C-alpha atoms as one frame of an Amber mdcrd trajectory, in Angstrom:
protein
  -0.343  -1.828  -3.894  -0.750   0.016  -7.172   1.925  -2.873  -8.906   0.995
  -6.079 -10.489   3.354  -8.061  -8.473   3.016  -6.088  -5.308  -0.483  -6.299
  -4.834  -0.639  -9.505  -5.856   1.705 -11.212  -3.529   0.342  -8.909  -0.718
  -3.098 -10.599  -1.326  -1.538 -14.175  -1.255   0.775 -13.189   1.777  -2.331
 -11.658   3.525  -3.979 -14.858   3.097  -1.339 -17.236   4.468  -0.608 -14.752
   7.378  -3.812 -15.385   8.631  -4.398 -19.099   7.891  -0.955 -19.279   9.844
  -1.341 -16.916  12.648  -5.697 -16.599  13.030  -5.411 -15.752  16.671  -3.287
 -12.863  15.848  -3.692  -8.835  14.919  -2.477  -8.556  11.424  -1.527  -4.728
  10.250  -0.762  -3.291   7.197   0.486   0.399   5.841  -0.716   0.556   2.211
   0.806   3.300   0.118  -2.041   3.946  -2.460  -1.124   5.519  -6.249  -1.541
   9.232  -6.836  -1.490  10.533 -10.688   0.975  13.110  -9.406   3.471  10.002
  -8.063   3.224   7.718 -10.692   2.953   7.474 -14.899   1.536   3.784 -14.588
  -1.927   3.733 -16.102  -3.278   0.387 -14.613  -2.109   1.246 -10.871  -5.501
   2.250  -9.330  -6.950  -1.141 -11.128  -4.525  -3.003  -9.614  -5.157  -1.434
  -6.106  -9.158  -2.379  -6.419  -8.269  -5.610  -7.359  -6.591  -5.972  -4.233
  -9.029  -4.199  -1.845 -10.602  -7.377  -1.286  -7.595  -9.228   0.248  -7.096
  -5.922   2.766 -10.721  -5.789   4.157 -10.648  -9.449   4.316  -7.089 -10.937
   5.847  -5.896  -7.478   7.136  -7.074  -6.828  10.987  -6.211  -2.762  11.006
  -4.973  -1.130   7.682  -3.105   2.241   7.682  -3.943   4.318   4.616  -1.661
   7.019   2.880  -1.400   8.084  -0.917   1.812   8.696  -2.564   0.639  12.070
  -3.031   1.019  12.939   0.329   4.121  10.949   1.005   5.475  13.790  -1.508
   4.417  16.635   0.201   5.600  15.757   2.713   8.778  15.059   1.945   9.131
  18.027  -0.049   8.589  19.985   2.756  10.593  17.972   5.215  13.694  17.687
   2.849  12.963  20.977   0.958  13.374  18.642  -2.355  10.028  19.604  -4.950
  10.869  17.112  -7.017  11.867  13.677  -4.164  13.114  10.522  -6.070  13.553
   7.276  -5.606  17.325   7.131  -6.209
């Protein structure tokens, strides 16, 4: 949720998820920014911005940071530095 575009259509699909399908449990698994996973400055204002939308449309949310996703990777895949590629 840390991109402009990504948290911002996750809002708006949020919203129309539940307008559509009220009597149903909505779940989502938000990857939060880290400093150590990403160079973007504006990522952790872009995840508050969307807080909101995730407390509000979202029924159960699932919470890591990127941080994490890289340790554990690195020590899954023995890789220090994991990539996207």
């Amino acid at each position: 949720i840390g991109g402009g575009t990504g948290s911002g259509l996750t809002a708006y699909l949020a919203q129309l998820l539940k307008d559509e399908f009220y009597d149903r449990i909505i779940t989502s698994y938000t990857v939060y920014p880290s400093n150590k996973a990403s160079d973007i400055v504006i990522e952790p204002f872009n995840m508050m911005l969307c807080m909101p939308s995730l407390l509000s449309y979202h029924d159960m949310n699932a919470c890591i940071d990127n941080e994490t996703l890289f340790d554990i990777s690195g020590r899954l895949f023995h890789n220090d530095r994991p990539t996207f590629a």
